[in-house]
Coordinates of C-alpha atoms and ligand atoms in Angstrom, one line a residue:
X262 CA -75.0 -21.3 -28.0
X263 CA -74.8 -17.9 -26.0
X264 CA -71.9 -19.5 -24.1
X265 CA -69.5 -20.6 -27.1
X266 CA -70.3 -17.1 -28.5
X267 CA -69.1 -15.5 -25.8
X268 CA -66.0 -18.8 -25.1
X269 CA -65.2 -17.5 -28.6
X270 CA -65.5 -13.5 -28.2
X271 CA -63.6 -13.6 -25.0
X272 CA -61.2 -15.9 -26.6
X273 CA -60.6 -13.5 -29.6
X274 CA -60.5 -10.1 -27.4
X275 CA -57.1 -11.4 -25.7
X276 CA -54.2 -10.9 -28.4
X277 CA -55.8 -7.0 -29.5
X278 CA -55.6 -6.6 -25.1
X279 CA -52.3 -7.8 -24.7
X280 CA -51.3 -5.8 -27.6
X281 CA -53.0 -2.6 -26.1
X282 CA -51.0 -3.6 -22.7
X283 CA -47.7 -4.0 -24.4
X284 CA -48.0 -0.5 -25.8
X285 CA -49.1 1.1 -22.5
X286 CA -45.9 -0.8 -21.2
X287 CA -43.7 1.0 -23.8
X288 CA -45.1 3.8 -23.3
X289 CA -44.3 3.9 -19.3
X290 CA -41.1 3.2 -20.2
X291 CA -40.7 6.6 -21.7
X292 CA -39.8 8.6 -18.5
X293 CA -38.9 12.2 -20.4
X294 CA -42.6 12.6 -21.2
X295 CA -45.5 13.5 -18.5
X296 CA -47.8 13.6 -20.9
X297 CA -47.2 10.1 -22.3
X298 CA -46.7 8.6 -18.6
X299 CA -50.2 9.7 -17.9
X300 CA -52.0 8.1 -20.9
X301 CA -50.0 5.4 -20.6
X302 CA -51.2 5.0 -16.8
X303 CA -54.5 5.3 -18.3
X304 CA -53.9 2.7 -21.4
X305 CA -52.4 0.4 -18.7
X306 CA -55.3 0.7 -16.0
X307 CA -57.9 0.4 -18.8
X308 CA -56.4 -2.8 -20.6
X309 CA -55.9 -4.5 -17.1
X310 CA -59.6 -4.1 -16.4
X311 CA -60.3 -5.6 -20.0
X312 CA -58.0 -8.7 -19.5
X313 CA -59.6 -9.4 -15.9
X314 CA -63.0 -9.2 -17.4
X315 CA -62.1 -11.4 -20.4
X316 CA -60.5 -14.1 -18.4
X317 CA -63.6 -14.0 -15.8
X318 CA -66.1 -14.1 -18.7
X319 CA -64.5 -17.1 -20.2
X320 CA -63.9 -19.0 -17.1
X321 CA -67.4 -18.2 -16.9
X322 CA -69.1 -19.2 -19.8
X323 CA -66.4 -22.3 -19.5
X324 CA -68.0 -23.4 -16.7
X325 CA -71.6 -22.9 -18.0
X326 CA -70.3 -25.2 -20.9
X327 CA -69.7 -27.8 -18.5
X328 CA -65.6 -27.3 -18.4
X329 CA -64.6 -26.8 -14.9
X330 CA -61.3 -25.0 -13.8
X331 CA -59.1 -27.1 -14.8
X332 CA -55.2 -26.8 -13.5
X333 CA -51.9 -27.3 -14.6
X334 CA -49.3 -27.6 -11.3
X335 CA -46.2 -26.8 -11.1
X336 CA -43.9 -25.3 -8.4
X337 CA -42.7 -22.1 -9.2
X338 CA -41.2 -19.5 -7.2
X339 CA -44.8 -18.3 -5.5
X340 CA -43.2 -14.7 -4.7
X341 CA -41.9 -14.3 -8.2
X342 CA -45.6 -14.4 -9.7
X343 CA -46.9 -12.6 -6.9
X344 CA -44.8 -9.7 -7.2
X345 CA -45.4 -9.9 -10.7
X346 CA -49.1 -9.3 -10.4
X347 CA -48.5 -6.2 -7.8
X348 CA -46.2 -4.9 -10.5
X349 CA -49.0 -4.8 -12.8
X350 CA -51.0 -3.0 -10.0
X351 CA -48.8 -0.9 -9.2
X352 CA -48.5 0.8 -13.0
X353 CA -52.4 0.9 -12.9
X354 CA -52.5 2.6 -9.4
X355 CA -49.1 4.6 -9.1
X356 CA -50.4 6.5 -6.5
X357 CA -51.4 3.4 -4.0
X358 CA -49.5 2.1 -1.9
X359 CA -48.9 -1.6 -1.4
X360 CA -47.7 -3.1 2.1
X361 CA -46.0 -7.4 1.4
X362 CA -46.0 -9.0 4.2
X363 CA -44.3 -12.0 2.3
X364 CA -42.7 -15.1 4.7
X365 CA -42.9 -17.7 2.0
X366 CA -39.3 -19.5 1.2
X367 CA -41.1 -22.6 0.0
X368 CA -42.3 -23.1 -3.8
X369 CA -46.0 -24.5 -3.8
X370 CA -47.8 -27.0 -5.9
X371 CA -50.3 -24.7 -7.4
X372 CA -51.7 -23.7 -10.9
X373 CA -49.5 -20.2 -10.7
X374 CA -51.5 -18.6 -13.6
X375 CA -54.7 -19.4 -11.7
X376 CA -53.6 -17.9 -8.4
X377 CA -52.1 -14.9 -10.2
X378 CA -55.6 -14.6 -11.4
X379 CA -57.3 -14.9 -8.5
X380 CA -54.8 -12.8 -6.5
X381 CA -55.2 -9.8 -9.7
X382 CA -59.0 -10.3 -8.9
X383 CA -58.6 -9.5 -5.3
X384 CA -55.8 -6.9 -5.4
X385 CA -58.0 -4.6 -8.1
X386 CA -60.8 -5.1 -6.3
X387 CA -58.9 -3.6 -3.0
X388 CA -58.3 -0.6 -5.1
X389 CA -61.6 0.0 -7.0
X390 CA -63.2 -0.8 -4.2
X391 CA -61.8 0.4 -1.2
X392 CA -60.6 3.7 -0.1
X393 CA -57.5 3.8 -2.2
X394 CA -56.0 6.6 -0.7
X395 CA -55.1 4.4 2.2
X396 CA -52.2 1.5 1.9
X397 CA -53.0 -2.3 0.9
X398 CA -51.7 -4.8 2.7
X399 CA -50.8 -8.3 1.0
X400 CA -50.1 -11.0 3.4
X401 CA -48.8 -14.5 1.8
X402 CA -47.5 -17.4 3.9
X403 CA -47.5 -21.4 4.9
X404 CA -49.3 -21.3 8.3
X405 CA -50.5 -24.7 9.7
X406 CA -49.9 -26.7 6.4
X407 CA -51.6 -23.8 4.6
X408 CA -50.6 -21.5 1.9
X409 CA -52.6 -18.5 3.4
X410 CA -52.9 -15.4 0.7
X411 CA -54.7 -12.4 1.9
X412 CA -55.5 -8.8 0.8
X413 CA -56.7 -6.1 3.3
X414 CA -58.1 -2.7 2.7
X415 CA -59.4 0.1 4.1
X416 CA -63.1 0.9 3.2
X417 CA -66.6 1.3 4.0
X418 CA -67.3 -1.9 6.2
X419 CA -69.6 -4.5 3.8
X420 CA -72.8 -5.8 6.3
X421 CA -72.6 -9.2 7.3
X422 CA -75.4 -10.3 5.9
X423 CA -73.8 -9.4 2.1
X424 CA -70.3 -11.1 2.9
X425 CA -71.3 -14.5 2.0
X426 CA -73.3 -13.2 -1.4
X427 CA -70.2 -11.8 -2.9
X428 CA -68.9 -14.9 -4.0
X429 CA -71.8 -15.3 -6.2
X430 CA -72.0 -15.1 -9.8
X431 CA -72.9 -11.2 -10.9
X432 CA -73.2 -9.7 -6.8
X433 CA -72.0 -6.2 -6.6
X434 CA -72.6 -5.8 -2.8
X435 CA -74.5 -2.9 -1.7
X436 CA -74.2 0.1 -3.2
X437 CA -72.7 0.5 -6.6
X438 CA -73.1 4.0 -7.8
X439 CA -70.3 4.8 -10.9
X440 CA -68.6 1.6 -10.1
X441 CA -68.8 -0.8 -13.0
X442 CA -67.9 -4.5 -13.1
X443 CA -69.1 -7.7 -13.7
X444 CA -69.4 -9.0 -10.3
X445 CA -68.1 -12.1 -11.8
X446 CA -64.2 -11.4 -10.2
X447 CA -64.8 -12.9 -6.4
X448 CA -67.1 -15.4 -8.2
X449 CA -64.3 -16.7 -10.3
X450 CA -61.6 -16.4 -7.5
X451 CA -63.6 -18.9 -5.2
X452 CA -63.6 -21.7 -7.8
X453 CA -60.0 -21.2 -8.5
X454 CA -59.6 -21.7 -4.6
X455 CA -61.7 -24.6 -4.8
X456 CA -60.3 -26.2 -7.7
X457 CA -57.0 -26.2 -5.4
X458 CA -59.2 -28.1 -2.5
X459 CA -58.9 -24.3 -1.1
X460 CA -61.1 -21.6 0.3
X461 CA -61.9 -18.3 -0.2
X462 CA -63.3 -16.3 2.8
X463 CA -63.7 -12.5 3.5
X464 CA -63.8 -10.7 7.0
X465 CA -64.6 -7.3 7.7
X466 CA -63.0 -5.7 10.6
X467 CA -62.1 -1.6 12.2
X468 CA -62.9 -0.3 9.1
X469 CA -61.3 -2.3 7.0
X470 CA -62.1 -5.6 4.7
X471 CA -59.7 -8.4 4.4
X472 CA -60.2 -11.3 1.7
X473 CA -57.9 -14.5 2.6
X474 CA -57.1 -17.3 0.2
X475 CA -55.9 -21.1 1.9
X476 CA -54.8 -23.9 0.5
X477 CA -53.5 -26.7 1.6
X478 CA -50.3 -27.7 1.5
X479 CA -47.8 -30.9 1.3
X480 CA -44.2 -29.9 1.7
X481 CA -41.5 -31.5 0.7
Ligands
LIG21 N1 -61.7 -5.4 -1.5 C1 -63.0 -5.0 -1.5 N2 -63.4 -4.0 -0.7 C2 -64.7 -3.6 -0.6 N3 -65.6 -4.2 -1.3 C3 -65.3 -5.2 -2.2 C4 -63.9 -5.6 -2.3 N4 -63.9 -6.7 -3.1 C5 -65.2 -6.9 -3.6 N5 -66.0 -6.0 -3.0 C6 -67.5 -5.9 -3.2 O1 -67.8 -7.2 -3.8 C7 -68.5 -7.0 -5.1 C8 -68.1 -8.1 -6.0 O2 -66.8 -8.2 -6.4 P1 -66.4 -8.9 -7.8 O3 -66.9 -10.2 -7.8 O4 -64.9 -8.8 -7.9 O5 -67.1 -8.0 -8.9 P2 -66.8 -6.5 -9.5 O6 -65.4 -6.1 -9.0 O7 -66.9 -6.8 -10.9 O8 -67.9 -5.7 -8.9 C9 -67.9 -5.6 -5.6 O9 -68.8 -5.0 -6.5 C10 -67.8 -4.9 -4.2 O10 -69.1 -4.3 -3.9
LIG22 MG1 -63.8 -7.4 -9.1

């Protein structure tokens, strides 16, 4: 009952969000203004926190109602939704800076909305999380028959023995003083990287954490 309430609430929150985005997206677009670039920054920041935390409550609450994450594959350019997604970022965050280390030529068999998801999950969490006044650096490739996606930030270095529990539902790490979320993002991004026979694994190394995505692969 508490689950199709909130299947049906999340469901219902996505048109007014997108609408809020679109605006904010108009608004950027209006270069002569400073004043209007800045609340649009804000507008867009704000409505892509919304949408992440809609589409994780759902999947949520989906998979409390017994759906799974279901996918749809197809092979589309994996770059062109990737850059998409840092696009997105990038309006939120003008002020970060975003390293791609992209070597991917091939298109993959994967549910693309699903890994621009997961990979929106991880690339917002880089920022929010880690020290955003230092670069991020997104890595995606086919290494050993794997599509390998990572994102790597600076931060405060997460103790080992939390690594493993961020992947579960509603873990915030340590400490989480001002910083609100659901803890549902990493949570969500793990079964997408299942649902693809995939992983999701984090490392944390000088200083800085890195959050890698693999999948594997058949080429044509
Ligand atoms: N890139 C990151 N750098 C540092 N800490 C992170 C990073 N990503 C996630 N975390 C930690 O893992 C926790 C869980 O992340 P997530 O599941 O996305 O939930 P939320 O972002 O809603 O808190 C965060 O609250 C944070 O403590
Ligand atoms: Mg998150």
């Amino acid at each position: 009952m508490r689950e199709q309430f909130i299947a049906i609430l999340g469901h219902d929150l996505r048109n007014p969000v997108a609408a809020i985005q679109n605006v904010a997206q108009l608004m950027l677009r209006m270069p002569e203004d400073n004043r209007v670039q800045r609340l649009g920054r804000i507008l867009q920041n704000s409505s892509l926190r919304m949408r992440e935390m809609i589409e994780n409550i759902l999947d949520f609450a989906r998979g409390r109602l017994g759906e799974g994450i279901s996918l749809t594959l197809t092979e589309q350019p994996t770059i062109e939704y990737l850059e998409i997604v840092i696009a997105e970022i990038e309006l939120a965050w003008p002020q970060s800076t975003i390293i791609k280390e992209f070597n991917l030529h091939q298109h993959i068999k994967v549910d693309a909305r699903r890994i621009s998801q997961l990979f929106s999950n991880l690339l917002s969490n880089a920022l929010h999380h880690g020290d955003s006044s230092k670069p991020v650096t997104v890595s995606a490739g086919i290494i050993d028959d794997s599509f390998q996606l990572s994102v790597t930030n600076y931060g405060e270095p997460i103790p080992s023995e939390f690594l493993a529990d961020l992947f579960k539902p509603f873990s915030k790490g340590k400490n989480q003083h001002g910083k609100h979320g659901l803890g549902l993002g990493l949570f969500i991004a793990s079964e997408i990287a299942h649902a693809h026979n995939g992983s999701l694994n984090v490392s944390s190394a000088a200083g800085t954490i890195t959050f890698r995505l693999e999948i594997p692969v058949i080429l044509s």
